[in-house]
């Protein structure tokens, strides 16, 4: 019997990390708390912790079977995920298939414009600085990831995008864009970490054409579109159905 008392290692806006008896394993607790615009907007999305943990668990497990190394170990409870301990790289990697969000704001591209190729962008993971967009030269200047790591992250991001597009298309959902984070394990190996969920993706319902009604992700919370819980639950239902179909 282990006498380990879980210690809170880190609390973020949407998750809390706890130690376990094994120093190489951490427990992530997914909260219902929701924030947007660098925490200027705060609220809760009832049931979000369980839904996001479940969706992220299914997707990470599936990506692992497709050759993407991830931090996922197990989902012992609906809102808890056991993960491999990693050092998170301080960059947020965004992949876009369709123009939305900050890309439209910063470039004037019209929302909904289909991009000729997926766009991979790096943002600095620093709330105090407002997570600024980084150029390749700024990445090199800051020296937070090596040029080789930038290439490896870009390759993973594009592969993950192709796989996730395949998965969500089967759910009748368009993967507009998403944000992922990576970490390195004790051997320096890069693993996909954090979560993939309606908090971190833009997901549009293919069965609906109305630009607001089709939104199934955190933009419902960001833009006060209503029915946030229903949208998250609907994503979970479709993701679980697709996972079942894949295993059948
Ligand atoms: P953006 O258009 O606001 O740059 O967001 C791009 C994608 O990244 C979108 O799917 C939402 C996700 N995202 C996060 O997961 N966390 C964040 O802090 C931000 C700003 C975006």
PDB file of C-alpha atoms and ligand atoms in Angstrom:
ATOM      1  CA  UNK A   1       0.000   0.000   0.000  1.00  0.00           C
ATOM      2  CA  UNK A   2       1.328   3.394  -0.967  1.00  0.00           C
ATOM      3  CA  UNK A   3       1.251   6.139   1.662  1.00  0.00           C
ATOM      4  CA  UNK A   4       1.659   8.817  -0.992  1.00  0.00           C
ATOM      5  CA  UNK A   5      -0.304  12.014  -0.338  1.00  0.00           C
ATOM      6  CA  UNK A   6      -1.042  13.711  -3.679  1.00  0.00           C
ATOM      7  CA  UNK A   7       0.549  17.160  -3.840  1.00  0.00           C
ATOM      8  CA  UNK A   8      -0.806  19.929  -6.010  1.00  0.00           C
ATOM      9  CA  UNK A   9       2.066  20.589  -8.437  1.00  0.00           C
ATOM     10  CA  UNK A  10       0.475  23.249 -10.622  1.00  0.00           C
ATOM     11  CA  UNK A  11      -2.906  24.877 -11.095  1.00  0.00           C
ATOM     12  CA  UNK A  12      -3.776  26.316 -14.494  1.00  0.00           C
ATOM     13  CA  UNK A  13      -6.944  27.976 -15.732  1.00  0.00           C
ATOM     14  CA  UNK A  14      -8.695  24.728 -16.688  1.00  0.00           C
ATOM     15  CA  UNK A  15      -6.725  21.951 -14.994  1.00  0.00           C
ATOM     16  CA  UNK A  16      -4.863  21.020 -11.809  1.00  0.00           C
ATOM     17  CA  UNK A  17      -1.811  18.745 -11.805  1.00  0.00           C
ATOM     18  CA  UNK A  18      -1.168  16.437  -8.820  1.00  0.00           C
ATOM     19  CA  UNK A  19       1.750  14.207  -7.969  1.00  0.00           C
ATOM     20  CA  UNK A  20       1.279  10.443  -7.653  1.00  0.00           C
ATOM     21  CA  UNK A  21       3.326   7.759  -5.891  1.00  0.00           C
ATOM     22  CA  UNK A  22       5.300   7.379  -9.120  1.00  0.00           C
ATOM     23  CA  UNK A  23       7.424  10.493  -9.851  1.00  0.00           C
ATOM     24  CA  UNK A  24       7.133   9.765 -13.563  1.00  0.00           C
ATOM     25  CA  UNK A  25       3.314   9.894 -13.454  1.00  0.00           C
ATOM     26  CA  UNK A  26       1.061  12.885 -12.756  1.00  0.00           C
ATOM     27  CA  UNK A  27      -2.698  13.132 -12.266  1.00  0.00           C
ATOM     28  CA  UNK A  28      -4.526  15.866 -14.180  1.00  0.00           C
ATOM     29  CA  UNK A  29      -7.874  17.049 -12.806  1.00  0.00           C
ATOM     30  CA  UNK A  30     -10.064  18.817 -15.394  1.00  0.00           C
ATOM     31  CA  UNK A  31     -12.068  21.745 -13.974  1.00  0.00           C
ATOM     32  CA  UNK A  32     -15.416  23.148 -15.113  1.00  0.00           C
ATOM     33  CA  UNK A  33     -13.847  26.646 -15.000  1.00  0.00           C
ATOM     34  CA  UNK A  34     -13.700  28.465 -18.305  1.00  0.00           C
ATOM     35  CA  UNK A  35     -11.707  31.560 -19.212  1.00  0.00           C
ATOM     36  CA  UNK A  36     -11.241  33.526 -22.398  1.00  0.00           C
ATOM     37  CA  UNK A  37      -9.228  36.505 -23.634  1.00  0.00           C
ATOM     38  CA  UNK A  38      -6.355  35.718 -21.275  1.00  0.00           C
ATOM     39  CA  UNK A  39      -8.704  35.231 -18.318  1.00  0.00           C
ATOM     40  CA  UNK A  40     -10.393  38.635 -18.704  1.00  0.00           C
ATOM     41  CA  UNK A  41     -13.642  36.684 -19.122  1.00  0.00           C
ATOM     42  CA  UNK A  42     -14.363  34.022 -16.512  1.00  0.00           C
ATOM     43  CA  UNK A  43     -17.169  31.515 -16.006  1.00  0.00           C
ATOM     44  CA  UNK A  44     -18.002  27.866 -15.618  1.00  0.00           C
ATOM     45  CA  UNK A  45     -19.257  25.378 -18.152  1.00  0.00           C
ATOM     46  CA  UNK A  46     -21.148  22.739 -16.200  1.00  0.00           C
ATOM     47  CA  UNK A  47     -19.805  19.236 -16.868  1.00  0.00           C
ATOM     48  CA  UNK A  48     -16.878  20.583 -18.929  1.00  0.00           C
ATOM     49  CA  UNK A  49     -14.220  18.851 -16.834  1.00  0.00           C
ATOM     50  CA  UNK A  50     -15.643  15.392 -17.493  1.00  0.00           C
ATOM     51  CA  UNK A  51     -16.456  16.102 -21.143  1.00  0.00           C
ATOM     52  CA  UNK A  52     -13.029  17.572 -21.981  1.00  0.00           C
ATOM     53  CA  UNK A  53     -11.171  14.841 -20.107  1.00  0.00           C
ATOM     54  CA  UNK A  54     -13.175  12.178 -21.928  1.00  0.00           C
ATOM     55  CA  UNK A  55     -12.764  13.732 -25.380  1.00  0.00           C
ATOM     56  CA  UNK A  56      -9.040  14.362 -24.802  1.00  0.00           C
ATOM     57  CA  UNK A  57      -8.541  10.797 -23.550  1.00  0.00           C
ATOM     58  CA  UNK A  58     -10.212   9.296 -26.623  1.00  0.00           C
ATOM     59  CA  UNK A  59      -8.264  11.521 -29.031  1.00  0.00           C
ATOM     60  CA  UNK A  60      -4.860  11.128 -27.362  1.00  0.00           C
ATOM     61  CA  UNK A  61      -5.308   7.352 -27.133  1.00  0.00           C
ATOM     62  CA  UNK A  62      -6.316   7.200 -30.803  1.00  0.00           C
ATOM     63  CA  UNK A  63      -3.429   9.436 -31.928  1.00  0.00           C
ATOM     64  CA  UNK A  64      -1.049   7.160 -30.001  1.00  0.00           C
ATOM     65  CA  UNK A  65      -2.291   4.178 -32.065  1.00  0.00           C
ATOM     66  CA  UNK A  66      -1.514   6.236 -35.179  1.00  0.00           C
ATOM     67  CA  UNK A  67       2.123   6.773 -34.213  1.00  0.00           C
ATOM     68  CA  UNK A  68       1.940  10.062 -32.281  1.00  0.00           C
ATOM     69  CA  UNK A  69       3.743   9.757 -28.920  1.00  0.00           C
ATOM     70  CA  UNK A  70       1.542  11.349 -26.220  1.00  0.00           C
ATOM     71  CA  UNK A  71       1.604  11.823 -22.450  1.00  0.00           C
ATOM     72  CA  UNK A  72      -1.686   9.892 -22.011  1.00  0.00           C
ATOM     73  CA  UNK A  73      -1.660   6.866 -19.693  1.00  0.00           C
ATOM     74  CA  UNK A  74      -5.223   6.304 -18.461  1.00  0.00           C
ATOM     75  CA  UNK A  75      -8.528   7.969 -17.540  1.00  0.00           C
ATOM     76  CA  UNK A  76      -9.257   6.593 -14.043  1.00  0.00           C
ATOM     77  CA  UNK A  77     -12.284   8.895 -13.510  1.00  0.00           C
ATOM     78  CA  UNK A  78     -14.392  10.959 -15.938  1.00  0.00           C
ATOM     79  CA  UNK A  79     -12.552  14.177 -14.965  1.00  0.00           C
ATOM     80  CA  UNK A  80      -9.117  12.709 -14.194  1.00  0.00           C
ATOM     81  CA  UNK A  81      -6.299  11.730 -16.530  1.00  0.00           C
ATOM     82  CA  UNK A  82      -3.067   9.988 -15.601  1.00  0.00           C
ATOM     83  CA  UNK A  83      -0.211  11.315 -17.703  1.00  0.00           C
ATOM     84  CA  UNK A  84       3.522  10.860 -18.099  1.00  0.00           C
ATOM     85  CA  UNK A  85       5.441  13.631 -16.333  1.00  0.00           C
ATOM     86  CA  UNK A  86       6.925  15.957 -18.951  1.00  0.00           C
ATOM     87  CA  UNK A  87       8.481  19.398 -19.068  1.00  0.00           C
ATOM     88  CA  UNK A  88       6.064  21.495 -21.093  1.00  0.00           C
ATOM     89  CA  UNK A  89       7.712  23.430 -23.932  1.00  0.00           C
ATOM     90  CA  UNK A  90       6.710  27.107 -23.550  1.00  0.00           C
ATOM     91  CA  UNK A  91       5.077  27.344 -26.986  1.00  0.00           C
ATOM     92  CA  UNK A  92       1.481  26.885 -28.075  1.00  0.00           C
ATOM     93  CA  UNK A  93       1.312  25.301 -31.516  1.00  0.00           C
ATOM     94  CA  UNK A  94      -1.768  26.288 -33.520  1.00  0.00           C
ATOM     95  CA  UNK A  95      -2.827  24.568 -36.735  1.00  0.00           C
ATOM     96  CA  UNK A  96      -5.447  26.212 -38.960  1.00  0.00           C
ATOM     97  CA  UNK A  97      -7.422  24.777 -41.866  1.00  0.00           C
ATOM     98  CA  UNK A  98     -10.000  27.571 -42.112  1.00  0.00           C
ATOM     99  CA  UNK A  99      -9.540  31.239 -41.200  1.00  0.00           C
ATOM    100  CA  UNK A 100     -11.063  32.217 -37.845  1.00  0.00           C
ATOM    101  CA  UNK A 101     -10.191  33.973 -34.587  1.00  0.00           C
ATOM    102  CA  UNK A 102      -6.897  35.819 -34.288  1.00  0.00           C
ATOM    103  CA  UNK A 103      -5.885  34.991 -37.879  1.00  0.00           C
ATOM    104  CA  UNK A 104      -8.868  37.006 -39.158  1.00  0.00           C
ATOM    105  CA  UNK A 105      -8.334  39.780 -36.626  1.00  0.00           C
ATOM    106  CA  UNK A 106      -4.643  40.170 -37.501  1.00  0.00           C
ATOM    107  CA  UNK A 107      -4.738  39.683 -41.284  1.00  0.00           C
ATOM    108  CA  UNK A 108      -8.197  40.799 -42.402  1.00  0.00           C
ATOM    109  CA  UNK A 109      -8.893  37.369 -43.944  1.00  0.00           C
ATOM    110  CA  UNK A 110     -12.610  36.663 -43.917  1.00  0.00           C
ATOM    111  CA  UNK A 111     -13.807  34.095 -41.374  1.00  0.00           C
ATOM    112  CA  UNK A 112     -14.503  30.812 -43.119  1.00  0.00           C
ATOM    113  CA  UNK A 113     -11.849  31.225 -45.832  1.00  0.00           C
ATOM    114  CA  UNK A 114     -10.481  27.767 -46.579  1.00  0.00           C
ATOM    115  CA  UNK A 115      -6.672  27.938 -46.405  1.00  0.00           C
ATOM    116  CA  UNK A 116      -4.788  26.461 -49.379  1.00  0.00           C
ATOM    117  CA  UNK A 117      -2.565  24.515 -46.957  1.00  0.00           C
ATOM    118  CA  UNK A 118      -2.745  23.997 -43.199  1.00  0.00           C
ATOM    119  CA  UNK A 119      -1.058  26.901 -41.412  1.00  0.00           C
ATOM    120  CA  UNK A 120       1.193  26.073 -38.431  1.00  0.00           C
ATOM    121  CA  UNK A 121       1.808  28.931 -35.990  1.00  0.00           C
ATOM    122  CA  UNK A 122       3.815  29.204 -32.771  1.00  0.00           C
ATOM    123  CA  UNK A 123       2.724  31.397 -29.865  1.00  0.00           C
ATOM    124  CA  UNK A 124       4.780  32.125 -26.749  1.00  0.00           C
ATOM    125  CA  UNK A 125       3.144  30.497 -23.706  1.00  0.00           C
ATOM    126  CA  UNK A 126       3.263  33.564 -21.474  1.00  0.00           C
ATOM    127  CA  UNK A 127       0.016  35.010 -20.078  1.00  0.00           C
ATOM    128  CA  UNK A 128       1.741  38.202 -18.880  1.00  0.00           C
ATOM    129  CA  UNK A 129       2.760  38.926 -22.476  1.00  0.00           C
ATOM    130  CA  UNK A 130      -0.630  37.811 -23.851  1.00  0.00           C
ATOM    131  CA  UNK A 131       0.754  34.717 -25.656  1.00  0.00           C
ATOM    132  CA  UNK A 132       2.245  36.638 -28.638  1.00  0.00           C
ATOM    133  CA  UNK A 133       2.641  35.105 -32.099  1.00  0.00           C
ATOM    134  CA  UNK A 134       6.275  34.164 -32.743  1.00  0.00           C
ATOM    135  CA  UNK A 135       8.221  34.215 -35.978  1.00  0.00           C
ATOM    136  CA  UNK A 136      10.820  31.501 -36.709  1.00  0.00           C
ATOM    137  CA  UNK A 137      13.528  34.105 -36.057  1.00  0.00           C
ATOM    138  CA  UNK A 138      12.002  35.047 -32.696  1.00  0.00           C
ATOM    139  CA  UNK A 139      11.837  31.352 -31.770  1.00  0.00           C
ATOM    140  CA  UNK A 140      15.546  31.060 -32.552  1.00  0.00           C
ATOM    141  CA  UNK A 141      16.306  34.317 -30.741  1.00  0.00           C
ATOM    142  CA  UNK A 142      14.495  33.260 -27.556  1.00  0.00           C
ATOM    143  CA  UNK A 143      16.156  29.848 -27.729  1.00  0.00           C
ATOM    144  CA  UNK A 144      13.222  28.136 -25.999  1.00  0.00           C
ATOM    145  CA  UNK A 145      13.040  25.425 -28.639  1.00  0.00           C
ATOM    146  CA  UNK A 146      15.871  24.402 -30.928  1.00  0.00           C
ATOM    147  CA  UNK A 147      15.482  24.734 -34.732  1.00  0.00           C
ATOM    148  CA  UNK A 148      15.393  20.908 -34.847  1.00  0.00           C
ATOM    149  CA  UNK A 149      12.568  20.885 -32.286  1.00  0.00           C
ATOM    150  CA  UNK A 150      10.662  23.518 -34.305  1.00  0.00           C
ATOM    151  CA  UNK A 151      10.874  21.204 -37.310  1.00  0.00           C
ATOM    152  CA  UNK A 152       9.828  18.167 -35.252  1.00  0.00           C
ATOM    153  CA  UNK A 153       6.886  20.072 -33.712  1.00  0.00           C
ATOM    154  CA  UNK A 154       5.793  21.290 -37.153  1.00  0.00           C
ATOM    155  CA  UNK A 155       5.912  17.744 -38.541  1.00  0.00           C
ATOM    156  CA  UNK A 156       3.920  16.387 -35.580  1.00  0.00           C
ATOM    157  CA  UNK A 157       1.417  19.264 -35.804  1.00  0.00           C
ATOM    158  CA  UNK A 158       0.726  18.573 -39.492  1.00  0.00           C
ATOM    159  CA  UNK A 159       0.413  14.827 -38.916  1.00  0.00           C
ATOM    160  CA  UNK A 160      -1.895  15.369 -35.922  1.00  0.00           C
ATOM    161  CA  UNK A 161      -3.969  17.782 -38.031  1.00  0.00           C
ATOM    162  CA  UNK A 162      -4.395  15.237 -40.833  1.00  0.00           C
ATOM    163  CA  UNK A 163      -5.408  12.522 -38.344  1.00  0.00           C
ATOM    164  CA  UNK A 164      -7.774  14.790 -36.413  1.00  0.00           C
ATOM    165  CA  UNK A 165      -9.383  16.031 -39.633  1.00  0.00           C
ATOM    166  CA  UNK A 166     -10.028  12.403 -40.566  1.00  0.00           C
ATOM    167  CA  UNK A 167     -11.494  11.685 -37.106  1.00  0.00           C
ATOM    168  CA  UNK A 168     -13.729  14.767 -36.920  1.00  0.00           C
ATOM    169  CA  UNK A 169     -14.925  14.425 -40.528  1.00  0.00           C
ATOM    170  CA  UNK A 170     -16.282  11.000 -39.509  1.00  0.00           C
ATOM    171  CA  UNK A 171     -18.128  12.820 -36.692  1.00  0.00           C
ATOM    172  CA  UNK A 172     -19.685  15.242 -39.227  1.00  0.00           C
ATOM    173  CA  UNK A 173     -17.581  18.016 -37.715  1.00  0.00           C
ATOM    174  CA  UNK A 174     -15.187  20.415 -39.469  1.00  0.00           C
ATOM    175  CA  UNK A 175     -11.878  20.914 -37.663  1.00  0.00           C
ATOM    176  CA  UNK A 176     -11.352  24.638 -38.259  1.00  0.00           C
ATOM    177  CA  UNK A 177      -8.239  25.056 -36.091  1.00  0.00           C
ATOM    178  CA  UNK A 178      -6.733  23.852 -32.819  1.00  0.00           C
ATOM    179  CA  UNK A 179      -3.983  24.496 -30.287  1.00  0.00           C
ATOM    180  CA  UNK A 180      -1.669  21.822 -28.957  1.00  0.00           C
ATOM    181  CA  UNK A 181       1.186  21.726 -26.480  1.00  0.00           C
ATOM    182  CA  UNK A 182       4.160  19.420 -26.269  1.00  0.00           C
ATOM    183  CA  UNK A 183       6.493  18.344 -23.498  1.00  0.00           C
ATOM    184  CA  UNK A 184       9.797  16.537 -23.221  1.00  0.00           C
ATOM    185  CA  UNK A 185      10.271  13.452 -21.047  1.00  0.00           C
ATOM    186  CA  UNK A 186      13.372  12.718 -18.978  1.00  0.00           C
ATOM    187  CA  UNK A 187      15.144  11.437 -22.093  1.00  0.00           C
ATOM    188  CA  UNK A 188      14.354  14.590 -24.076  1.00  0.00           C
ATOM    189  CA  UNK A 189      11.747  12.778 -26.188  1.00  0.00           C
ATOM    190  CA  UNK A 190       8.936  15.057 -27.403  1.00  0.00           C
ATOM    191  CA  UNK A 191       5.409  13.956 -26.428  1.00  0.00           C
ATOM    192  CA  UNK A 192       2.050  15.510 -27.304  1.00  0.00           C
ATOM    193  CA  UNK A 193       0.761  16.800 -23.942  1.00  0.00           C
ATOM    194  CA  UNK A 194      -2.028  18.913 -22.423  1.00  0.00           C
ATOM    195  CA  UNK A 195      -5.500  18.312 -23.939  1.00  0.00           C
ATOM    196  CA  UNK A 196      -7.405  18.302 -27.207  1.00  0.00           C
ATOM    197  CA  UNK A 197     -10.999  19.334 -26.542  1.00  0.00           C
ATOM    198  CA  UNK A 198     -13.687  21.885 -27.444  1.00  0.00           C
ATOM    199  CA  UNK A 199     -11.686  24.312 -25.251  1.00  0.00           C
ATOM    200  CA  UNK A 200      -8.687  24.061 -27.569  1.00  0.00           C
ATOM    201  CA  UNK A 201     -10.253  23.465 -30.997  1.00  0.00           C
ATOM    202  CA  UNK A 202     -12.702  25.273 -33.264  1.00  0.00           C
ATOM    203  CA  UNK A 203     -15.284  22.716 -34.334  1.00  0.00           C
ATOM    204  CA  UNK A 204     -18.165  23.407 -36.739  1.00  0.00           C
ATOM    205  CA  UNK A 205     -21.180  21.116 -37.110  1.00  0.00           C
ATOM    206  CA  UNK A 206     -21.330  19.979 -40.755  1.00  0.00           C
ATOM    207  CA  UNK A 207     -25.088  19.433 -40.520  1.00  0.00           C
ATOM    208  CA  UNK A 208     -25.737  23.156 -39.854  1.00  0.00           C
ATOM    209  CA  UNK A 209     -24.962  26.099 -42.174  1.00  0.00           C
ATOM    210  CA  UNK A 210     -25.733  29.054 -39.884  1.00  0.00           C
ATOM    211  CA  UNK A 211     -22.391  30.578 -38.814  1.00  0.00           C
ATOM    212  CA  UNK A 212     -23.318  30.834 -35.126  1.00  0.00           C
ATOM    213  CA  UNK A 213     -25.558  27.788 -34.755  1.00  0.00           C
ATOM    214  CA  UNK A 214     -22.845  25.450 -36.136  1.00  0.00           C
ATOM    215  CA  UNK A 215     -20.252  26.373 -33.472  1.00  0.00           C
ATOM    216  CA  UNK A 216     -19.532  23.403 -31.135  1.00  0.00           C
ATOM    217  CA  UNK A 217     -16.549  24.772 -29.184  1.00  0.00           C
ATOM    218  CA  UNK A 218     -15.400  27.418 -26.711  1.00  0.00           C
ATOM    219  CA  UNK A 219     -16.320  30.204 -29.158  1.00  0.00           C
ATOM    220  CA  UNK A 220     -19.889  29.693 -27.812  1.00  0.00           C
ATOM    221  CA  UNK A 221     -18.541  30.873 -24.420  1.00  0.00           C
ATOM    222  CA  UNK A 222     -16.152  33.509 -25.855  1.00  0.00           C
ATOM    223  CA  UNK A 223     -18.895  35.112 -27.980  1.00  0.00           C
ATOM    224  CA  UNK A 224     -21.859  34.487 -25.622  1.00  0.00           C
ATOM    225  CA  UNK A 225     -23.632  32.314 -28.189  1.00  0.00           C
ATOM    226  CA  UNK A 226     -25.503  30.283 -25.521  1.00  0.00           C
ATOM    227  CA  UNK A 227     -26.046  26.500 -25.226  1.00  0.00           C
ATOM    228  CA  UNK A 228     -22.375  25.976 -24.389  1.00  0.00           C
ATOM    229  CA  UNK A 229     -22.954  22.811 -22.318  1.00  0.00           C
ATOM    230  CA  UNK A 230     -25.139  21.245 -25.032  1.00  0.00           C
ATOM    231  CA  UNK A 231     -22.475  21.863 -27.670  1.00  0.00           C
ATOM    232  CA  UNK A 232     -19.711  20.281 -25.555  1.00  0.00           C
ATOM    233  CA  UNK A 233     -21.955  17.275 -24.790  1.00  0.00           C
ATOM    234  CA  UNK A 234     -22.769  16.885 -28.489  1.00  0.00           C
ATOM    235  CA  UNK A 235     -19.053  16.788 -29.372  1.00  0.00           C
ATOM    236  CA  UNK A 236     -18.521  14.148 -26.677  1.00  0.00           C
ATOM    237  CA  UNK A 237     -21.382  11.995 -27.980  1.00  0.00           C
ATOM    238  CA  UNK A 238     -20.057  12.093 -31.546  1.00  0.00           C
ATOM    239  CA  UNK A 239     -16.447  11.467 -30.502  1.00  0.00           C
ATOM    240  CA  UNK A 240     -17.452   8.479 -28.337  1.00  0.00           C
ATOM    241  CA  UNK A 241     -19.632   7.056 -31.139  1.00  0.00           C
ATOM    242  CA  UNK A 242     -16.757   7.376 -33.584  1.00  0.00           C
ATOM    243  CA  UNK A 243     -14.314   5.770 -31.122  1.00  0.00           C
ATOM    244  CA  UNK A 244     -16.727   2.848 -30.687  1.00  0.00           C
ATOM    245  CA  UNK A 245     -17.067   2.503 -34.465  1.00  0.00           C
ATOM    246  CA  UNK A 246     -13.275   2.466 -34.855  1.00  0.00           C
ATOM    247  CA  UNK A 247     -12.913  -0.295 -32.283  1.00  0.00           C
ATOM    248  CA  UNK A 248     -15.746  -2.438 -33.691  1.00  0.00           C
TER     249      UNK A 248
HETATM  250  P1  LIG B   1      -6.882  32.023 -32.017  1.00  0.00           P
HETATM  251  O1  LIG B   1      -7.599  32.129 -33.336  1.00  0.00           O
HETATM  252  O2  LIG B   1      -7.538  32.824 -30.927  1.00  0.00           O
HETATM  253  O3  LIG B   1      -5.420  32.304 -32.166  1.00  0.00           O
HETATM  254  O4  LIG B   1      -7.014  30.498 -31.554  1.00  0.00           O
HETATM  255  C1  LIG B   1      -6.547  29.451 -32.364  1.00  0.00           C
HETATM  256  C2  LIG B   1      -6.929  28.110 -31.749  1.00  0.00           C
HETATM  257  O5  LIG B   1      -6.285  27.933 -30.504  1.00  0.00           O
HETATM  258  C3  LIG B   1      -8.423  27.966 -31.444  1.00  0.00           C
HETATM  259  O6  LIG B   1      -8.820  26.644 -31.773  1.00  0.00           O
HETATM  260  C4  LIG B   1      -8.551  28.189 -29.980  1.00  0.00           C
HETATM  261  C5  LIG B   1      -7.213  27.727 -29.448  1.00  0.00           C
HETATM  262  N1  LIG B   1      -6.749  28.487 -28.304  1.00  0.00           N
HETATM  263  C6  LIG B   1      -6.461  27.850 -27.108  1.00  0.00           C
HETATM  264  O7  LIG B   1      -6.622  26.633 -26.997  1.00  0.00           O
HETATM  265  N2  LIG B   1      -5.992  28.587 -26.075  1.00  0.00           N
HETATM  266  C7  LIG B   1      -5.795  29.918 -26.157  1.00  0.00           C
HETATM  267  O8  LIG B   1      -5.366  30.530 -25.182  1.00  0.00           O
HETATM  268  C8  LIG B   1      -6.093  30.572 -27.403  1.00  0.00           C
HETATM  269  C9  LIG B   1      -5.884  32.057 -27.548  1.00  0.00           C
HETATM  270  C10 LIG B   1      -6.558  29.823 -28.435  1.00  0.00           C
END
